[in-house]
Amino acid sequence: MTVQVRLFGNLKGKAPKLDDSGYVGIVEMPIDDIETINDILGILKVDEMETSHIFLNHEYTELSSSVKDGDKVGIFPRDMALLYRWYFKGGIKRSYATGEKARK
Amino acid sequence: MITLGEKVATKILRLDMTELKATMEDVPDKWKNLGGRGLTSSIVAEEVPADCHPLGPNNKLVLAPGIVTGTKAPTSGRLSVGGKSPLTGGIKEANAGTSFAQKVARLGLKAIVVEGHRKKDDYFMVNILKDEIEFHDATIWSNMGLYKAYDDIRARFGVDVGICACGIAGEMGGAGAGVAFNDPEGMPSRYAGRGGLGAVMAARGLKFIVIDDSGGPGVKMADEEVFKIGTKKLTNALTSHDITKKGGTLNTYGTSALVNVINEAGALPHRNFSAGYDDMAPMVSGEKKAEVIKARGGERPHACSPGCIIRCSEVWVKQGGVDPVGVLEYESVWALGPNCGIYDLDDVGELNRACNDLGLDTIEMGDTMGVAMEGGLADFGDGKKAIKLMKEIENKTATGRLLANGCAFAGQAFGVHRVPAVKGQGLPAYDPRPIKGIGVTYATTPMGADHTAGYAIAPEILGVGGKLDPLDKKKGQLSRNFQNYTAFIDSSGYCLFTTFATVDIPEGFDGIVESCNGVLGTKWSADDAIALGSKIVLLERDFNIRAGFSNEDDRLPEFFRIEPLPPSNEVYDVPDEELDSVFGK
């Protein structure tokens, strides 16, 4: 009854083992200790600001998402950000590229 | 002799390859505020008959640096290449970052228009100097790899010259042939790759343009102060944003940082678009590549052209630090790697070297190889066989000619139905099934499947609900807005990667527009700039309509709509009406 947490970039050092490639840190976490992605960051002692993209079963997700037995969670560090910051936090800004207003 | 006088900033250089004559003319008023893609597409739309054969005498190859290219503006060494595409049959713009672009601009040239047709078996080089345009016979470099040819040319004309070339693939009229430009080391690794423009160049009998801007007048500036204020705003944005700053994502890992991110998102196409995730992807990731380059004594980070402050580029080398290739971009690594089931960076490096050497677009070649593997020409994952197949192109065998013509051609030859192409052009490194918006761009851009034409990936892959959920099908407006924005950036001379910062920091985009105002003396607002982008896209779309395209060509291949992609098991289900809404009334 575990969740597989996959740590990328400089976060991989927080895992007890690496995958076959040697470039992804793997942590098998007992599901009993975890309700949400936030709990996983807490156990790993990783601050939210150290992260960029987080995926749950290969879909982009957010910190409050629930996890269940057998789930896979991928966590990327801040220096592997490739998306736009305004999705995460901050005020409403008009983006000329998307023509959209960012969310609060 | 042609003298480039004082008022050079408004000149167009025409190269008549039938008569081997160069003429210089003033830029007409209607084009004087354009640059890059805006200018190449305007010239092509007006001067190239939409129904001409792309390799015939009536097509033209147009090269234009961006509005601020050649100035001190950061990250602005871009040059657009345009023409009618032999791959898509529509209008094409492809662009590259290279010192060649800056040299064209600093000689005061707004555009180079290559016209006419190859008469005999000869190839020619055009050497552009401050006071002279020379035509030289270049036939001795025909059938030669471009790495060796670039070495020869630098030995003859000087190590600092800018070089533009077509390779063997272009010489054989291959629709997968790109136009090569020099990197800072003088290697042919910077490409305006897409759409077969290398074949358009070769069909004019033009093998190289060599340019030396010594003594050139530089870029004329209407208002230096406005320019400086603008570039400062952009510099602030680029140096403070996590993606573009020093030590940020692009600087640390290059574009290949995307390999693990997109694989984890279940959208990295493996084995000819048959899966969106594979455990093997980290073997060709940006993290691994950066580590290997460091260990081998290659270079990373690295600027593709002088004045870039993002510095996402690199120099990949073989074991022992020898035989540099140049950059292995994300798209190239994906195309020649996971899309062919190849997860060995050294094999990918050699395939990328072969593409650079032969004058081929890496994306098209990877798509073609993936389709050919599915058709049984080689096994998925057989990197050594793939490298051997590149030799078939070098030797101009029948198989080589087939491969040099792109994935749609290969699909027909091998009887494969899973052909990842729109308007004949192979898809880039994002499967559209789990990320719907990029699929709208692939389907509707006048360029054929092209991620850079409207990079919806960045906003939409974060699916925290609402409009930007990657699985939300209402993406017409998002794609249109991105396409318009991109058409302006491609005209400005700035690298598209500035967008990562300017989308988050709007002052950065204001700075881009102001720096263009500084060069041109215009008073554009940000909205004016986007409106210009929209005008360019509509102009390109109009060319395609005249060339015979209709809404039915703005569709993804059938297999995306009927074959679920593991692990998400999504199909592409954006309705046709949504696709048609992008350019609909």
CSV table of N, CA and C in Angstrom, one decimal, chain B residues 297-411:
chain,number,residue,atom,x,y,z
B,297,GLY,N,33.9,17.5,-21.3
B,297,GLY,CA,34.6,18.7,-21.7
B,297,GLY,C,34.0,19.4,-22.8
B,298,GLY,N,32.7,19.2,-23.1
B,298,GLY,CA,32.0,20.0,-24.1
B,298,GLY,C,31.7,21.4,-23.5
B,299,GLU,N,30.7,22.0,-24.0
B,299,GLU,CA,30.4,23.3,-23.4
B,299,GLU,C,28.9,23.5,-23.1
B,300,ARG,N,28.6,24.0,-21.9
B,300,ARG,CA,27.2,24.2,-21.5
B,300,ARG,C,27.3,25.1,-20.2
B,301,PRO,N,26.6,26.2,-20.1
B,301,PRO,CA,25.7,26.8,-21.2
B,301,PRO,C,26.6,27.5,-22.2
B,302,HIS,N,25.9,28.0,-23.3
B,302,HIS,CA,26.5,28.4,-24.5
B,302,HIS,C,25.5,29.3,-25.2
B,303,ALA,N,26.0,30.3,-25.9
B,303,ALA,CA,25.1,31.2,-26.6
B,303,ALA,C,25.1,30.8,-28.1
B,304,CYS,N,23.9,30.7,-28.7
B,304,CYS,CA,23.8,30.3,-30.1
B,304,CYS,C,24.3,31.5,-31.0
B,305,SER,N,24.2,32.7,-30.5
B,305,SER,CA,24.6,33.8,-31.3
B,305,SER,C,25.1,34.9,-30.3
B,306,PRO,N,26.0,35.8,-30.7
B,306,PRO,CA,26.5,36.8,-29.7
B,306,PRO,C,25.3,37.6,-29.1
B,307,GLY,N,25.4,37.9,-27.8
B,307,GLY,CA,24.5,38.8,-27.2
B,307,GLY,C,23.3,38.1,-26.6
B,308,CYS,N,23.3,36.8,-26.6
B,308,CYS,CA,22.2,36.1,-25.9
B,308,CYS,C,22.5,36.0,-24.4
B,309,ILE,N,21.5,36.4,-23.6
B,309,ILE,CA,21.7,36.3,-22.2
B,309,ILE,C,21.0,35.1,-21.6
B,310,ILE,N,20.2,34.4,-22.3
B,310,ILE,CA,19.6,33.2,-21.8
B,310,ILE,C,20.6,32.1,-21.9
B,311,ARG,N,21.3,32.0,-23.0
B,311,ARG,CA,22.4,31.0,-23.2
B,311,ARG,C,21.9,29.5,-22.9
B,312,CYS,N,20.9,29.1,-23.7
B,312,CYS,CA,20.4,27.7,-23.5
B,312,CYS,C,21.1,26.7,-24.3
B,313,SER,N,22.0,27.2,-25.2
B,313,SER,CA,22.7,26.3,-26.1
B,313,SER,C,23.8,25.5,-25.5
B,314,GLU,N,24.5,24.7,-26.3
B,314,GLU,CA,25.6,23.8,-25.8
B,314,GLU,C,26.4,23.3,-26.9
B,315,VAL,N,27.5,22.7,-26.6
B,315,VAL,CA,28.3,21.9,-27.6
B,315,VAL,C,28.4,20.5,-27.2
B,316,TRP,N,27.7,19.6,-27.8
B,316,TRP,CA,27.8,18.2,-27.5
B,316,TRP,C,29.0,17.6,-28.2
B,317,VAL,N,29.7,16.8,-27.4
B,317,VAL,CA,30.9,16.1,-28.0
B,317,VAL,C,30.9,14.6,-27.8
B,318,LYS,N,31.7,13.9,-28.5
B,318,LYS,CA,31.8,12.5,-28.3
B,318,LYS,C,32.7,12.2,-27.0
B,319,GLN,N,32.7,10.9,-26.6
B,319,GLN,CA,33.5,10.5,-25.5
B,319,GLN,C,35.0,11.0,-25.8
B,320,GLY,N,35.6,11.5,-24.8
B,320,GLY,CA,37.0,12.0,-25.0
B,320,GLY,C,37.0,13.5,-25.4
B,321,GLY,N,35.8,14.1,-25.5
B,321,GLY,CA,35.7,15.5,-25.7
B,321,GLY,C,36.0,15.9,-27.2
B,322,VAL,N,35.8,14.9,-28.1
B,322,VAL,CA,36.2,15.2,-29.5
B,322,VAL,C,35.0,15.2,-30.4
B,323,ASP,N,35.2,15.6,-31.6
B,323,ASP,CA,34.1,15.7,-32.7
B,323,ASP,C,32.9,16.4,-32.2
B,324,PRO,N,33.0,17.7,-32.0
B,324,PRO,CA,31.8,18.4,-31.6
B,324,PRO,C,30.7,18.4,-32.6
B,325,VAL,N,29.5,18.3,-32.1
B,325,VAL,CA,28.3,18.4,-33.0
B,325,VAL,C,27.6,19.7,-33.0
B,326,GLY,N,27.6,20.4,-31.9
B,326,GLY,CA,26.8,21.6,-31.7
B,326,GLY,C,25.7,21.2,-30.7
B,327,VAL,N,24.6,22.0,-30.7
B,327,VAL,CA,23.6,21.7,-29.7
B,327,VAL,C,22.7,20.5,-30.1
B,328,LEU,N,22.3,19.8,-29.0
B,328,LEU,CA,21.2,18.8,-29.2
B,328,LEU,C,20.0,19.3,-28.5
B,329,GLU,N,19.1,19.9,-29.3
B,329,GLU,CA,17.9,20.5,-28.8
B,329,GLU,C,16.9,19.5,-28.3
B,330,TYR,N,16.0,19.9,-27.5
B,330,TYR,CA,14.9,19.0,-27.0
B,330,TYR,C,14.2,18.3,-28.2
B,331,GLU,N,13.8,19.1,-29.2
B,331,GLU,CA,13.0,18.5,-30.3
B,331,GLU,C,13.8,17.5,-31.1
B,332,SER,N,15.1,17.8,-31.2
B,332,SER,CA,16.0,16.9,-32.0
B,332,SER,C,16.2,15.6,-31.2
B,333,VAL,N,16.5,15.8,-29.9
B,333,VAL,CA,16.7,14.6,-29.0
B,333,VAL,C,15.5,13.7,-29.0
B,334,TRP,N,14.3,14.3,-28.9
B,334,TRP,CA,13.1,13.6,-28.9
B,334,TRP,C,12.9,12.8,-30.3
B,335,ALA,N,13.0,13.6,-31.4
B,335,ALA,CA,12.7,13.1,-32.7
B,335,ALA,C,13.6,11.9,-33.0
B,336,LEU,N,14.9,12.1,-32.8
B,336,LEU,CA,15.9,11.1,-33.2
B,336,LEU,C,16.1,10.0,-32.1
B,337,GLY,N,15.5,10.3,-30.9
B,337,GLY,CA,15.6,9.4,-29.7
B,337,GLY,C,14.3,8.7,-29.5
B,338,PRO,N,13.6,9.1,-28.4
B,338,PRO,CA,12.3,8.4,-28.0
B,338,PRO,C,11.4,8.1,-29.2
B,339,ASN,N,11.2,9.0,-30.1
B,339,ASN,CA,10.3,8.7,-31.2
B,339,ASN,C,10.7,7.6,-32.1
B,340,CYS,N,12.0,7.2,-32.0
B,340,CYS,CA,12.5,6.0,-32.7
B,340,CYS,C,12.8,4.9,-31.7
B,341,GLY,N,12.4,5.1,-30.5
B,341,GLY,CA,12.7,4.1,-29.5
B,341,GLY,C,14.2,4.0,-29.1
B,342,ILE,N,14.9,5.1,-29.4
B,342,ILE,CA,16.4,5.2,-29.1
B,342,ILE,C,16.6,6.0,-27.9
B,343,TYR,N,17.3,5.4,-26.9
B,343,TYR,CA,17.5,6.0,-25.6
B,343,TYR,C,19.0,6.1,-25.3
B,344,ASP,N,19.8,6.3,-26.3
B,344,ASP,CA,21.2,6.4,-26.1
B,344,ASP,C,21.7,7.7,-26.7
B,345,LEU,N,22.2,8.6,-25.8
B,345,LEU,CA,22.5,10.0,-26.2
B,345,LEU,C,23.6,10.0,-27.3
B,346,ASP,N,24.5,9.0,-27.2
B,346,ASP,CA,25.6,9.0,-28.3
B,346,ASP,C,25.0,8.7,-29.6
B,347,ASP,N,24.0,7.8,-29.7
B,347,ASP,CA,23.4,7.5,-31.0
B,347,ASP,C,22.6,8.7,-31.4
B,348,VAL,N,21.9,9.4,-30.5
B,348,VAL,CA,21.2,10.6,-30.9
B,348,VAL,C,22.1,11.7,-31.4
B,349,GLY,N,23.3,11.8,-30.7
B,349,GLY,CA,24.3,12.8,-31.1
B,349,GLY,C,24.8,12.5,-32.5
B,350,GLU,N,25.0,11.3,-32.9
B,350,GLU,CA,25.5,10.9,-34.2
B,350,GLU,C,24.4,11.2,-35.3
B,351,LEU,N,23.2,10.9,-34.9
B,351,LEU,CA,22.1,11.1,-35.8
B,351,LEU,C,21.9,12.6,-36.1
B,352,ASN,N,22.0,13.4,-35.0
B,352,ASN,CA,21.9,14.8,-35.1
B,352,ASN,C,23.1,15.4,-35.9
B,353,ARG,N,24.3,14.8,-35.7
B,353,ARG,CA,25.4,15.2,-36.6
B,353,ARG,C,25.1,15.0,-38.0
B,354,ALA,N,24.6,13.8,-38.3
B,354,ALA,CA,24.3,13.4,-39.7
B,354,ALA,C,23.3,14.4,-40.3
B,355,CYS,N,22.3,14.8,-39.5
B,355,CYS,CA,21.3,15.8,-40.0
B,355,CYS,C,22.0,17.1,-40.3
B,356,ASN,N,22.8,17.6,-39.4
B,356,ASN,CA,23.5,18.8,-39.7
B,356,ASN,C,24.4,18.7,-40.9
B,357,ASP,N,25.1,17.6,-41.0
B,357,ASP,CA,26.0,17.4,-42.1
B,357,ASP,C,25.3,17.4,-43.5
B,358,LEU,N,24.2,16.7,-43.5
B,358,LEU,CA,23.5,16.5,-44.8
B,358,LEU,C,22.5,17.6,-45.1
B,359,GLY,N,22.3,18.5,-44.1
B,359,GLY,CA,21.3,19.6,-44.3
B,359,GLY,C,19.9,19.2,-44.2
B,360,LEU,N,19.6,18.5,-43.1
B,360,LEU,CA,18.3,18.0,-42.8
B,360,LEU,C,17.7,18.6,-41.6
B,361,ASP,N,16.3,18.7,-41.6
B,361,ASP,CA,15.6,19.1,-40.4
B,361,ASP,C,15.5,17.9,-39.4
B,362,THR,N,16.0,18.1,-38.2
B,362,THR,CA,16.0,17.0,-37.3
B,362,THR,C,14.6,16.5,-36.9
B,363,ILE,N,13.7,17.4,-36.8
B,363,ILE,CA,12.3,17.0,-36.4
B,363,ILE,C,11.7,16.1,-37.5
B,364,GLU,N,11.8,16.6,-38.8
B,364,GLU,CA,11.2,15.9,-39.9
B,364,GLU,C,11.9,14.5,-40.0
B,365,MET,N,13.3,14.5,-39.8
B,365,MET,CA,14.0,13.3,-40.0
B,365,MET,C,13.6,12.3,-38.9
B,366,GLY,N,13.4,12.7,-37.7
B,366,GLY,CA,13.0,11.8,-36.6
B,366,GLY,C,11.6,11.3,-36.9
B,367,ASP,N,10.7,12.1,-37.3
B,367,ASP,CA,9.4,11.6,-37.7
B,367,ASP,C,9.5,10.6,-38.8
B,368,THR,N,10.3,10.9,-39.8
B,368,THR,CA,10.4,10.0,-40.9
B,368,THR,C,11.0,8.7,-40.5
B,369,MET,N,12.0,8.7,-39.7
B,369,MET,CA,12.7,7.5,-39.2
B,369,MET,C,11.7,6.6,-38.4
B,370,GLY,N,10.9,7.3,-37.6
B,370,GLY,CA,9.9,6.6,-36.8
B,370,GLY,C,8.9,5.9,-37.6
B,371,VAL,N,8.4,6.6,-38.7
B,371,VAL,CA,7.4,6.0,-39.6
B,371,VAL,C,8.1,4.8,-40.4
B,372,ALA,N,9.4,5.1,-40.8
B,372,ALA,CA,10.1,4.0,-41.5
B,372,ALA,C,10.3,2.8,-40.7
B,373,MET,N,10.6,3.0,-39.4
B,373,MET,CA,10.7,1.9,-38.5
B,373,MET,C,9.4,1.1,-38.3
B,374,GLU,N,8.3,1.9,-38.2
B,374,GLU,CA,7.1,1.2,-38.1
B,374,GLU,C,6.8,0.4,-39.4
B,375,GLY,N,7.3,0.9,-40.5
B,375,GLY,CA,7.1,0.2,-41.8
B,375,GLY,C,8.1,-0.9,-42.0
B,376,GLY,N,9.0,-1.1,-41.0
B,376,GLY,CA,9.9,-2.3,-41.1
B,376,GLY,C,11.2,-2.1,-41.7
B,377,LEU,N,11.6,-0.8,-41.9
B,377,LEU,CA,12.9,-0.5,-42.5
B,377,LEU,C,14.0,-0.8,-41.5
B,378,ALA,N,13.7,-0.6,-40.2
B,378,ALA,CA,14.6,-0.9,-39.1
B,378,ALA,C,13.8,-1.2,-37.9
B,379,ASP,N,14.4,-1.8,-36.8
B,379,ASP,CA,13.6,-2.0,-35.6
B,379,ASP,C,13.6,-0.7,-34.8
B,380,PHE,N,12.5,-0.5,-34.1
B,380,PHE,CA,12.6,0.6,-33.1
B,380,PHE,C,13.7,0.4,-32.1
B,381,GLY,N,14.5,1.4,-31.8
B,381,GLY,CA,15.5,1.2,-30.8
B,381,GLY,C,16.9,0.9,-31.5
B,382,ASP,N,16.9,0.6,-32.7
B,382,ASP,CA,18.2,0.2,-33.4
B,382,ASP,C,18.9,1.5,-33.9
B,383,GLY,N,19.6,2.1,-32.9
B,383,GLY,CA,20.2,3.4,-33.3
B,383,GLY,C,21.3,3.2,-34.3
B,384,LYS,N,22.0,2.1,-34.2
B,384,LYS,CA,23.1,1.9,-35.2
B,384,LYS,C,22.6,1.8,-36.6
B,385,LYS,N,21.5,1.1,-36.8
B,385,LYS,CA,20.9,0.9,-38.1
B,385,LYS,C,20.4,2.3,-38.6
B,386,ALA,N,19.8,3.1,-37.7
B,386,ALA,CA,19.3,4.4,-38.0
B,386,ALA,C,20.5,5.3,-38.6
B,387,ILE,N,21.7,5.2,-37.9
B,387,ILE,CA,22.8,5.9,-38.3
B,387,ILE,C,23.3,5.5,-39.8
B,388,LYS,N,23.2,4.1,-40.0
B,388,LYS,CA,23.5,3.6,-41.3
B,388,LYS,C,22.6,4.1,-42.4
B,389,LEU,N,21.3,4.3,-42.0
B,389,LEU,CA,20.3,4.7,-43.0
B,389,LEU,C,20.6,6.2,-43.4
B,390,MET,N,21.2,7.0,-42.5
B,390,MET,CA,21.6,8.3,-42.9
B,390,MET,C,22.6,8.3,-44.0
B,391,LYS,N,23.4,7.3,-44.0
B,391,LYS,CA,24.4,7.1,-45.1
B,391,LYS,C,23.7,6.9,-46.5
B,392,GLU,N,22.5,6.3,-46.4
B,392,GLU,CA,21.7,6.2,-47.7
B,392,GLU,C,21.4,7.5,-48.3
B,393,ILE,N,21.1,8.5,-47.4
B,393,ILE,CA,20.8,9.8,-47.9
B,393,ILE,C,22.1,10.5,-48.5
B,394,GLU,N,23.2,10.3,-47.7
B,394,GLU,CA,24.5,10.8,-48.2
B,394,GLU,C,24.8,10.3,-49.6
B,395,ASN,N,24.5,9.0,-49.8
B,395,ASN,CA,24.9,8.3,-51.0
B,395,ASN,C,23.8,8.5,-52.1
B,396,LYS,N,22.7,9.3,-51.7
B,396,LYS,CA,21.7,9.5,-52.7
B,396,LYS,C,21.1,8.3,-53.3
B,397,THR,N,20.9,7.2,-52.5
B,397,THR,CA,20.3,6.0,-53.0
B,397,THR,C,18.8,6.2,-53.0
B,398,ALA,N,18.1,5.3,-53.6
B,398,ALA,CA,16.6,5.4,-53.6
B,398,ALA,C,16.0,5.5,-52.2
B,399,THR,N,16.5,4.6,-51.3
B,399,THR,CA,16.1,4.7,-49.9
B,399,THR,C,16.4,6.0,-49.3
B,400,GLY,N,17.6,6.5,-49.6
B,400,GLY,CA,18.0,7.8,-49.1
B,400,GLY,C,17.1,8.9,-49.6
B,401,ARG,N,16.7,8.9,-50.8
B,401,ARG,CA,15.8,9.9,-51.4
B,401,ARG,C,14.4,9.9,-50.8
B,402,LEU,N,14.0,8.6,-50.5
B,402,LEU,CA,12.7,8.4,-49.8
B,402,LEU,C,12.8,9.1,-48.4
B,403,LEU,N,13.8,8.8,-47.7
B,403,LEU,CA,13.9,9.3,-46.3
B,403,LEU,C,14.0,10.9,-46.3
B,404,ALA,N,14.7,11.4,-47.3
B,404,ALA,CA,15.0,12.9,-47.3
B,404,ALA,C,13.7,13.7,-47.6
B,405,ASN,N,12.6,13.0,-47.9
B,405,ASN,CA,11.4,13.7,-48.3
B,405,ASN,C,10.3,13.7,-47.2
B,406,GLY,N,10.7,13.3,-46.0
B,406,GLY,CA,9.8,13.5,-44.9
B,406,GLY,C,8.9,12.4,-44.6
B,407,CYS,N,8.2,12.5,-43.5
B,407,CYS,CA,7.4,11.4,-42.9
B,407,CYS,C,6.2,11.1,-43.7
B,408,ALA,N,5.5,12.1,-44.3
B,408,ALA,CA,4.3,11.7,-45.0
B,408,ALA,C,4.7,10.9,-46.3
B,409,PHE,N,5.8,11.3,-46.9
B,409,PHE,CA,6.3,10.5,-48.1
B,409,PHE,C,6.6,9.1,-47.7
B,410,ALA,N,7.3,9.0,-46.5
B,410,ALA,CA,7.8,7.7,-46.0
B,410,ALA,C,6.5,6.8,-45.7
B,411,GLY,N,5.5,7.5,-45.1
B,411,GLY,CA,4.3,6.7,-44.7
B,411,GLY,C,3.7,6.1,-46.0
